[in-house]
Amino acid sequence: MRRSVGVVSATLVLGVTARASASPLLDTFGPVGGNAGVQGVVSGPGAASTYFNPAMLSEADDELLLGYAVLSEQIGVTLDGRRGGEVPLVVGDRDVIGADGQPIANDSVPTQWLEQGCPAGTAAGECPSPGFSPRRRQRAGSSGKTRTYLALGIVKPLVKDRLTIGAYGMLPLSSFTTVRGFYNDEREALFSNSLHPELYGDRMTALSAAFGGAFKLLPSLSVGASVGLSLANGVRSTTYVRDTTDYDALLLNNSVSTQIDVSPNVGVRWRPDGAVRFGAVMRPPSSFKLDTAVDAALPSGTESGTRRQETYHYVPWRVGVGAEIDAIRRGRYTLSATASLTYAFWSTYEDRHGQRPSFYGADYAWSDTMSGALGVRHVYGRARGFVDLSFVPSPVPRQTGRSNYVDNDRVGLALGGDVEIQVAGARIRPGLSLFAQRLVPRYVRKDDALVRDELPDDAVLGATRDAVPGARGLQTNNPGWPGFASAGYLWGGTLTLSVPL
Amino acid sequence: MRPFSWGAVTLASTALALACVDDVVLPDAEIGAVCGNGALEPGEACDVQSPGCVSCAVLPNWTCRSTGCSPVCGDGVVGSGADCADARRVEPCDMSGYWATREANSTRDAVVGALQSSSNWFLFRFEQDGDSFRVAESLDCGVHVTGTVTVDSTPGTLRSSMYANRMDGADGTRRARRGTSRRAGAGCEVTFERWYKVRGATDAYLPVDFDARPTLASLPPLPSADDPVNDTHVPEGSVDPDGDGIPGTSFRITGFVSGIRNAAQRDWKEYATAPGAPAPASVLTFAIPGSFDLEESVLRVTECESTCGLIASSARAATDLPGSMSFSYIGRALGTPRVDGVVAGPPRANVDDDLTTCANVRLLLPHEGGP
């Protein structure tokens, strides 16, 4: 076959498909409305029970729920100052050879380029136009976001004392269903050169909705099921790259599809007597998968392709149980104590690049977690209130090596209540709740021996076989090196209005 | 009724502000000077790759800047003061002595058509007689090409090409390469005659008479291979100067694509100051414009995996762009500090010495044209 040379053209085909059925937002935020606090598995039957324990719909008053919610992420990342470890400028010449005689990988750039950029030009020390833009450490951090949501819910008995259906959802009012990919190791230096909290950010923008129903098997026993509902997006982009050195000449066709995807929740509710209540729920894992296929062909006859699967909004299997007991009953006043536990199988976690944390070694695999909450409920006539304390441990082990998963234990306080009032003859139930969670400060200092050395000590210059200046010791652009700390808060609140149907 | 309290609003705003958390990057730690990292740090007199900078100390008779070091006074060079400021050659237009040179030309890579910047270094010793000079000794110190990809001589090529295409006339096959340098006003008119070279093929592919200045297209075609990716036969007329068992001279390609390219190459180059624009007189380093042409026939590609098809494409000269030849004066004779700091030994006497000399030559005139 005659090889075609001389004309610059290439074909690049991008194929992207996606599936979604995730609800990390609901799990992080907790139930909105009613008296559930953060323990929807056993407490405060209402529209939110559709997601948190659908069996409790059988005890919920019929209602239409409207809510306005605020969630603020204030998670600060503090990077230690670097102590040397610079990848030298000569690496930018792409003419450095390792001890095996092969050029070192192209996935590292001089540290100075990241901090100061590389100016465009043709002189020594300059880069081809338009140059290399600086990516200063942590300048593109993703902390400090405040988002608002619209909460909607409905509960309606279909068969009195037997079958009740419900719907519940939270709709982000901005940044709708975004995904943001990042690497959790030195590769991120080539992009944002920053660390990002792993379990927040774009995960808090997912559209989250559930539809379900409860069936009362016995006066004291109900079961329920619901489906978590989310949008699934599919994108297929086909591009024609005429010139691999000039992407302005790119020709592009996009095909976009949106579909509904579901994941089932099942729950059970048991009231052995009027003063004690139990609940349990099981939710399967869910995620937003993004498949990307890239195929490139050059007129010289060379073809190359790759396929990547990214994972967003991953939530693992979770099993929750809870108990609530009326401790004090005096006339119109009742005080109840509530406790719940949730076991989450975080050891199956896949990060945004579809990579298990155990990729970095067995010591860096995530752990399953057991989180819990304790609280009290007050009911006085038509007024209700709650106070909950919660603890959610982090599944992320100490990041002493290559990886930089940022996550913290959370200790939280939630309080709120609502009251039924009459307005123009109509009964309504306005409510207010507030919560704050402290992300317990965490610091890790990297072990240099476990961080990838991006320039081997025995590297030589390809042109002269001379030793590379500055190759001794560790050279790394890992944004988390030599150590980092994280801490912060999640805080928010809701204003709700429940209208009996 | 209790009046509305702005104090409560202020308190709430303050609480929210306190709840906001920012990212922080702590200052880099102060570390001691690291010799060899390319950065001039406290306690270092220099930190640059140069024969004049050893263990981050400047050797006698050298002066160093951030871009490199150069030898100072002595052996045909004078200056002012103890540090030999404003160093200059004693004889303004005399080319006699050792020179480091770099030929800078442009090529177009045949796959994407992008410009490549090429450097070819030489060590020369010239002997001047009147207005003419001739090459008395020479070493070809290798090539370095940057652009879409980076091209370097392999170690085998570096060793073998040092002595190929000799220009001193000592092998008796043709006379020495010549040039002229004469005073013109405040400067020097300099020419360096056209010279043909061949790599990876026998000398039979060179013109019989260089003075006839034939075009490359008029010469017999270079040895070729039908399929450099898969064909393993040895094309007639090719040679294996680097001893890697593969016909052609080998070059390592890195960057956008990577691999080893074995090729037969033929080129000519000539240089001359433009009329009315002489080179500055007396200076230690100057450049003159020139032109060149290049032919390449790729004979084999290896270690290239899926990109073999790309590096099997031949480069061609960008004849529409001017080339240049930079000259950096070293000194008149071996045995002087100026020359011995660069020239490790008599050229062609010891291969390892010559490799060291060539490495020093490349450091004196760094490649330009991007990484």
mmCIF file of N, CA and C in Angstrom, chain A residues 30-120:
data_model
loop_
_atom_site.group_PDB
_atom_site.id
_atom_site.type_symbol
_atom_site.label_atom_id
_atom_site.label_comp_id
_atom_site.label_asym_id
_atom_site.label_seq_id
_atom_site.Cartn_x
_atom_site.Cartn_y
_atom_site.Cartn_z
ATOM 1 N N GLY A 30 -29.738 14.538 53.398
ATOM 2 C CA GLY A 30 -30.743 14.003 54.322
ATOM 3 C C GLY A 30 -32.132 14.422 53.910
ATOM 4 N N PRO A 31 -33.134 13.952 54.660
ATOM 5 C CA PRO A 31 -34.529 14.241 54.289
ATOM 6 C C PRO A 31 -34.861 15.726 54.440
ATOM 7 N N VAL A 32 -35.685 16.209 53.559
ATOM 8 C CA VAL A 32 -36.199 17.573 53.642
ATOM 9 C C VAL A 32 -37.666 17.499 54.037
ATOM 10 N N GLY A 33 -38.036 18.306 55.043
ATOM 11 C CA GLY A 33 -39.426 18.366 55.448
ATOM 12 C C GLY A 33 -39.732 17.404 56.578
ATOM 13 N N GLY A 34 -40.810 17.697 57.279
ATOM 14 C CA GLY A 34 -41.258 16.820 58.354
ATOM 15 C C GLY A 34 -40.321 16.847 59.536
ATOM 16 N N ASN A 35 -40.340 15.756 60.262
ATOM 17 C CA ASN A 35 -39.613 15.703 61.522
ATOM 18 C C ASN A 35 -38.554 14.599 61.482
ATOM 19 N N ALA A 36 -38.043 14.347 60.274
ATOM 20 C CA ALA A 36 -37.156 13.198 60.116
ATOM 21 C C ALA A 36 -35.740 13.478 60.583
ATOM 22 N N GLY A 37 -35.329 14.758 60.603
ATOM 23 C CA GLY A 37 -33.949 15.050 60.939
ATOM 24 C C GLY A 37 -33.022 14.421 59.916
ATOM 25 N N VAL A 38 -31.983 13.719 60.380
ATOM 26 C CA VAL A 38 -31.101 13.019 59.452
ATOM 27 C C VAL A 38 -31.330 11.510 59.546
ATOM 28 N N GLN A 39 -32.465 11.127 60.134
ATOM 29 C CA GLN A 39 -32.702 9.704 60.363
ATOM 30 C C GLN A 39 -34.000 9.262 59.686
ATOM 31 N N GLY A 40 -34.025 9.504 58.381
ATOM 32 C CA GLY A 40 -35.230 9.166 57.629
ATOM 33 C C GLY A 40 -35.521 7.684 57.564
ATOM 34 N N VAL A 41 -34.565 6.863 57.954
ATOM 35 C CA VAL A 41 -34.808 5.426 57.911
ATOM 36 C C VAL A 41 -35.861 5.010 58.930
ATOM 37 N N VAL A 42 -36.006 5.799 59.997
ATOM 38 C CA VAL A 42 -36.928 5.355 61.042
ATOM 39 C C VAL A 42 -37.823 6.486 61.531
ATOM 40 N N SER A 43 -37.481 7.722 61.210
ATOM 41 C CA SER A 43 -38.150 8.828 61.865
ATOM 42 C C SER A 43 -38.820 9.752 60.857
ATOM 43 N N GLY A 44 -39.919 10.391 61.299
ATOM 44 C CA GLY A 44 -40.552 11.452 60.526
ATOM 45 C C GLY A 44 -41.129 11.023 59.205
ATOM 46 N N PRO A 45 -42.137 10.178 59.201
ATOM 47 C CA PRO A 45 -42.741 9.783 57.927
ATOM 48 C C PRO A 45 -43.186 11.018 57.135
ATOM 49 N N GLY A 46 -42.921 11.012 55.848
ATOM 50 C CA GLY A 46 -43.290 12.138 55.006
ATOM 51 C C GLY A 46 -42.911 11.819 53.572
ATOM 52 N N ALA A 47 -43.003 12.833 52.738
ATOM 53 C CA ALA A 47 -42.701 12.610 51.322
ATOM 54 C C ALA A 47 -41.275 12.115 51.124
ATOM 55 N N ALA A 48 -40.335 12.606 51.977
ATOM 56 C CA ALA A 48 -38.940 12.200 51.823
ATOM 57 C C ALA A 48 -38.747 10.706 52.098
ATOM 58 N N SER A 49 -39.703 10.099 52.802
ATOM 59 C CA SER A 49 -39.593 8.663 53.061
ATOM 60 C C SER A 49 -39.553 7.859 51.763
ATOM 61 N N THR A 50 -40.074 8.426 50.700
ATOM 62 C CA THR A 50 -40.054 7.730 49.416
ATOM 63 C C THR A 50 -38.648 7.247 49.088
ATOM 64 N N TYR A 51 -37.667 8.072 49.445
ATOM 65 C CA TYR A 51 -36.281 7.675 49.194
ATOM 66 C C TYR A 51 -35.649 7.012 50.413
ATOM 67 N N PHE A 52 -35.897 7.580 51.607
ATOM 68 C CA PHE A 52 -35.107 7.165 52.776
ATOM 69 C C PHE A 52 -35.630 5.892 53.431
ATOM 70 N N ASN A 53 -36.898 5.634 53.356
ATOM 71 C CA ASN A 53 -37.476 4.340 53.737
ATOM 72 C C ASN A 53 -38.901 4.285 53.210
ATOM 73 N N PRO A 54 -39.103 3.758 52.042
ATOM 74 C CA PRO A 54 -40.427 3.825 51.416
ATOM 75 C C PRO A 54 -41.517 3.146 52.235
ATOM 76 N N ALA A 55 -41.143 2.216 53.113
ATOM 77 C CA ALA A 55 -42.175 1.557 53.918
ATOM 78 C C ALA A 55 -42.867 2.539 54.846
ATOM 79 N N MET A 56 -42.174 3.639 55.187
ATOM 80 C CA MET A 56 -42.772 4.595 56.111
ATOM 81 C C MET A 56 -43.823 5.477 55.457
ATOM 82 N N LEU A 57 -43.966 5.386 54.160
ATOM 83 C CA LEU A 57 -45.053 6.138 53.501
ATOM 84 C C LEU A 57 -46.417 5.739 54.052
ATOM 85 N N SER A 58 -46.497 4.500 54.541
ATOM 86 C CA SER A 58 -47.799 4.035 55.043
ATOM 87 C C SER A 58 -48.221 4.805 56.290
ATOM 88 N N GLU A 59 -47.272 5.485 56.960
ATOM 89 C CA GLU A 59 -47.619 6.259 58.160
ATOM 90 C C GLU A 59 -47.627 7.759 57.909
ATOM 91 N N ALA A 60 -47.297 8.144 56.687
ATOM 92 C CA ALA A 60 -47.199 9.575 56.407
ATOM 93 C C ALA A 60 -48.575 10.166 56.148
ATOM 94 N N ASP A 61 -48.735 11.412 56.607
ATOM 95 C CA ASP A 61 -49.954 12.137 56.261
ATOM 96 C C ASP A 61 -49.905 12.480 54.784
ATOM 97 N N ASP A 62 -51.093 12.466 54.159
ATOM 98 C CA ASP A 62 -51.086 12.888 52.757
ATOM 99 C C ASP A 62 -50.715 14.371 52.700
ATOM 100 N N GLU A 63 -49.821 14.695 51.787
ATOM 101 C CA GLU A 63 -49.308 16.066 51.757
ATOM 102 C C GLU A 63 -48.687 16.369 50.397
ATOM 103 N N LEU A 64 -48.627 17.662 50.169
ATOM 104 C CA LEU A 64 -47.839 18.171 49.060
ATOM 105 C C LEU A 64 -46.717 19.003 49.686
ATOM 106 N N LEU A 65 -45.485 18.649 49.404
ATOM 107 C CA LEU A 65 -44.340 19.294 50.046
ATOM 108 C C LEU A 65 -43.597 20.165 49.044
ATOM 109 N N LEU A 66 -43.371 21.401 49.451
ATOM 110 C CA LEU A 66 -42.507 22.296 48.673
ATOM 111 C C LEU A 66 -41.382 22.753 49.585
ATOM 112 N N GLY A 67 -40.200 22.783 49.076
ATOM 113 C CA GLY A 67 -39.091 23.188 49.923
ATOM 114 C C GLY A 67 -38.021 23.920 49.148
ATOM 115 N N TYR A 68 -37.354 24.832 49.845
ATOM 116 C CA TYR A 68 -36.207 25.545 49.277
ATOM 117 C C TYR A 68 -35.016 25.212 50.164
ATOM 118 N N ALA A 69 -33.987 24.708 49.556
ATOM 119 C CA ALA A 69 -32.865 24.204 50.353
ATOM 120 C C ALA A 69 -31.572 24.867 49.929
ATOM 121 N N VAL A 70 -30.680 25.034 50.880
ATOM 122 C CA VAL A 70 -29.352 25.591 50.637
ATOM 123 C C VAL A 70 -28.322 24.612 51.185
ATOM 124 N N LEU A 71 -27.279 24.376 50.397
ATOM 125 C CA LEU A 71 -26.178 23.535 50.866
ATOM 126 C C LEU A 71 -24.872 24.230 50.500
ATOM 127 N N SER A 72 -24.079 24.484 51.485
ATOM 128 C CA SER A 72 -22.796 25.145 51.244
ATOM 129 C C SER A 72 -21.657 24.215 51.615
ATOM 130 N N GLU A 73 -20.732 24.072 50.677
ATOM 131 C CA GLU A 73 -19.518 23.290 50.946
ATOM 132 C C GLU A 73 -18.399 24.266 51.233
ATOM 133 N N GLN A 74 -17.873 24.200 52.380
ATOM 134 C CA GLN A 74 -16.726 25.040 52.735
ATOM 135 C C GLN A 74 -15.617 24.103 53.183
ATOM 136 N N ILE A 75 -14.941 23.550 52.205
ATOM 137 C CA ILE A 75 -13.917 22.545 52.486
ATOM 138 C C ILE A 75 -12.582 23.102 52.012
ATOM 139 N N GLY A 76 -11.739 23.390 52.943
ATOM 140 C CA GLY A 76 -10.446 23.979 52.600
ATOM 141 C C GLY A 76 -9.356 22.925 52.512
ATOM 142 N N VAL A 77 -8.542 23.095 51.498
ATOM 143 C CA VAL A 77 -7.380 22.222 51.327
ATOM 144 C C VAL A 77 -6.128 23.070 51.518
ATOM 145 N N THR A 78 -5.259 22.635 52.369
ATOM 146 C CA THR A 78 -4.001 23.340 52.608
ATOM 147 C C THR A 78 -2.850 22.468 52.140
ATOM 148 N N LEU A 79 -2.105 22.996 51.181
ATOM 149 C CA LEU A 79 -0.960 22.242 50.658
ATOM 150 C C LEU A 79 0.307 22.676 51.375
ATOM 151 N N ASP A 80 1.101 21.728 51.772
ATOM 152 C CA ASP A 80 2.412 22.055 52.323
ATOM 153 C C ASP A 80 3.274 22.702 51.247
ATOM 154 N N GLY A 81 4.163 23.586 51.669
ATOM 155 C CA GLY A 81 5.122 24.141 50.725
ATOM 156 C C GLY A 81 6.056 23.055 50.222
ATOM 157 N N ARG A 82 6.438 23.188 48.992
ATOM 158 C CA ARG A 82 7.363 22.198 48.427
ATOM 159 C C ARG A 82 8.741 22.371 49.053
ATOM 160 N N ARG A 83 9.442 21.289 49.145
ATOM 161 C CA ARG A 83 10.829 21.329 49.643
ATOM 162 C C ARG A 83 11.708 20.666 48.593
ATOM 163 N N GLY A 84 11.928 21.422 47.503
ATOM 164 C CA GLY A 84 12.703 20.872 46.394
ATOM 165 C C GLY A 84 11.811 19.988 45.541
ATOM 166 N N GLY A 85 12.409 18.917 45.020
ATOM 167 C CA GLY A 85 11.638 17.968 44.225
ATOM 168 C C GLY A 85 11.232 18.488 42.869
ATOM 169 N N GLU A 86 11.915 19.541 42.379
ATOM 170 C CA GLU A 86 11.515 20.147 41.107
ATOM 171 C C GLU A 86 11.855 19.232 39.930
ATOM 172 N N VAL A 87 10.913 19.076 39.031
ATOM 173 C CA VAL A 87 11.225 18.427 37.758
ATOM 174 C C VAL A 87 11.956 19.472 36.910
ATOM 175 N N PRO A 88 13.226 19.223 36.523
ATOM 176 C CA PRO A 88 14.023 20.285 35.914
ATOM 177 C C PRO A 88 13.543 20.667 34.512
ATOM 178 N N LEU A 89 13.954 21.843 34.101
ATOM 179 C CA LEU A 89 13.523 22.375 32.809
ATOM 180 C C LEU A 89 13.910 21.477 31.643
ATOM 181 N N VAL A 90 15.019 20.775 31.777
ATOM 182 C CA VAL A 90 15.496 19.984 30.650
ATOM 183 C C VAL A 90 14.498 18.890 30.259
ATOM 184 N N VAL A 91 13.637 18.511 31.180
ATOM 185 C CA VAL A 91 12.629 17.502 30.846
ATOM 186 C C VAL A 91 11.709 18.017 29.743
ATOM 187 N N GLY A 92 11.530 19.338 29.704
ATOM 188 C CA GLY A 92 10.692 19.922 28.659
ATOM 189 C C GLY A 92 11.247 19.720 27.261
ATOM 190 N N ASP A 93 12.537 19.426 27.162
ATOM 191 C CA ASP A 93 13.130 19.164 25.843
ATOM 192 C C ASP A 93 12.701 17.809 25.291
ATOM 193 N N ARG A 94 12.083 16.990 26.149
ATOM 194 C CA ARG A 94 11.611 15.654 25.744
ATOM 195 C C ARG A 94 12.757 14.818 25.175
ATOM 196 N N ASP A 95 13.923 15.016 25.741
ATOM 197 C CA ASP A 95 15.096 14.308 25.245
ATOM 198 C C ASP A 95 15.848 13.690 26.412
ATOM 199 N N VAL A 96 15.094 13.108 27.333
ATOM 200 C CA VAL A 96 15.693 12.482 28.508
ATOM 201 C C VAL A 96 15.419 10.982 28.437
ATOM 202 N N ILE A 97 16.454 10.212 28.655
ATOM 203 C CA ILE A 97 16.378 8.761 28.490
ATOM 204 C C ILE A 97 16.664 8.096 29.823
ATOM 205 N N GLY A 98 15.878 7.082 30.129
ATOM 206 C CA GLY A 98 16.050 6.356 31.379
ATOM 207 C C GLY A 98 17.149 5.313 31.262
ATOM 208 N N ALA A 99 17.379 4.619 32.367
ATOM 209 C CA ALA A 99 18.448 3.624 32.396
ATOM 210 C C ALA A 99 18.180 2.477 31.417
ATOM 211 N N ASP A 100 16.924 2.255 31.094
ATOM 212 C CA ASP A 100 16.590 1.173 30.166
ATOM 213 C C ASP A 100 16.804 1.591 28.708
ATOM 214 N N GLY A 101 17.303 2.793 28.505
ATOM 215 C CA GLY A 101 17.558 3.241 27.140
ATOM 216 C C GLY A 101 16.340 3.807 26.446
ATOM 217 N N GLN A 102 15.216 3.803 27.122
ATOM 218 C CA GLN A 102 13.996 4.321 26.516
ATOM 219 C C GLN A 102 13.733 5.739 27.021
ATOM 220 N N PRO A 103 13.172 6.586 26.178
ATOM 221 C CA PRO A 103 12.822 7.931 26.647
ATOM 222 C C PRO A 103 11.860 7.847 27.827
ATOM 223 N N ILE A 104 12.031 8.736 28.792
ATOM 224 C CA ILE A 104 11.089 8.730 29.909
ATOM 225 C C ILE A 104 9.727 9.186 29.388
ATOM 226 N N ALA A 105 8.697 8.754 30.090
ATOM 227 C CA ALA A 105 7.337 9.021 29.618
ATOM 228 C C ALA A 105 7.094 10.516 29.464
ATOM 229 N N ASN A 106 6.205 10.840 28.543
ATOM 230 C CA ASN A 106 5.897 12.247 28.268
ATOM 231 C C ASN A 106 4.908 12.832 29.271
ATOM 232 N N ASP A 107 4.604 12.111 30.359
ATOM 233 C CA ASP A 107 3.550 12.585 31.256
ATOM 234 C C ASP A 107 4.082 13.465 32.384
ATOM 235 N N SER A 108 5.241 14.016 32.195
ATOM 236 C CA SER A 108 5.763 14.941 33.194
ATOM 237 C C SER A 108 6.294 16.182 32.483
ATOM 238 N N VAL A 109 6.092 17.325 33.107
ATOM 239 C CA VAL A 109 6.591 18.577 32.544
ATOM 240 C C VAL A 109 7.412 19.275 33.617
ATOM 241 N N PRO A 110 8.269 20.206 33.237
ATOM 242 C CA PRO A 110 9.061 20.910 34.256
ATOM 243 C C PRO A 110 8.163 21.602 35.284
ATOM 244 N N THR A 111 8.574 21.543 36.521
ATOM 245 C CA THR A 111 7.792 22.187 37.581
ATOM 246 C C THR A 111 7.656 23.683 37.321
ATOM 247 N N GLN A 112 8.707 24.270 36.754
ATOM 248 C CA GLN A 112 8.643 25.705 36.479
ATOM 249 C C GLN A 112 7.536 26.036 35.488
ATOM 250 N N TRP A 113 7.284 25.133 34.533
ATOM 251 C CA TRP A 113 6.185 25.386 33.595
ATOM 252 C C TRP A 113 4.857 25.478 34.350
ATOM 253 N N LEU A 114 4.694 24.635 35.353
ATOM 254 C CA LEU A 114 3.427 24.641 36.087
ATOM 255 C C LEU A 114 3.271 25.939 36.875
ATOM 256 N N GLU A 115 4.350 26.417 37.444
ATOM 257 C CA GLU A 115 4.254 27.603 38.290
ATOM 258 C C GLU A 115 4.283 28.901 37.483
ATOM 259 N N GLN A 116 5.078 28.929 36.427
ATOM 260 C CA GLN A 116 5.279 30.181 35.697
ATOM 261 C C GLN A 116 4.862 30.104 34.236
ATOM 262 N N GLY A 117 4.538 28.928 33.741
ATOM 263 C CA GLY A 117 4.214 28.760 32.339
ATOM 264 C C GLY A 117 5.482 28.711 31.501
ATOM 265 N N CYS A 118 5.302 28.478 30.215
ATOM 266 C CA CYS A 118 6.423 28.468 29.271
ATOM 267 C C CYS A 118 6.041 29.417 28.139
ATOM 268 N N PRO A 119 6.773 30.509 27.966
ATOM 269 C CA PRO A 119 6.368 31.496 26.958
ATOM 270 C C PRO A 119 6.494 30.948 25.540
ATOM 271 N N ALA A 120 5.655 31.468 24.662
ATOM 272 C CA ALA A 120 5.707 31.053 23.265
ATOM 273 C C ALA A 120 6.903 31.697 22.589
#
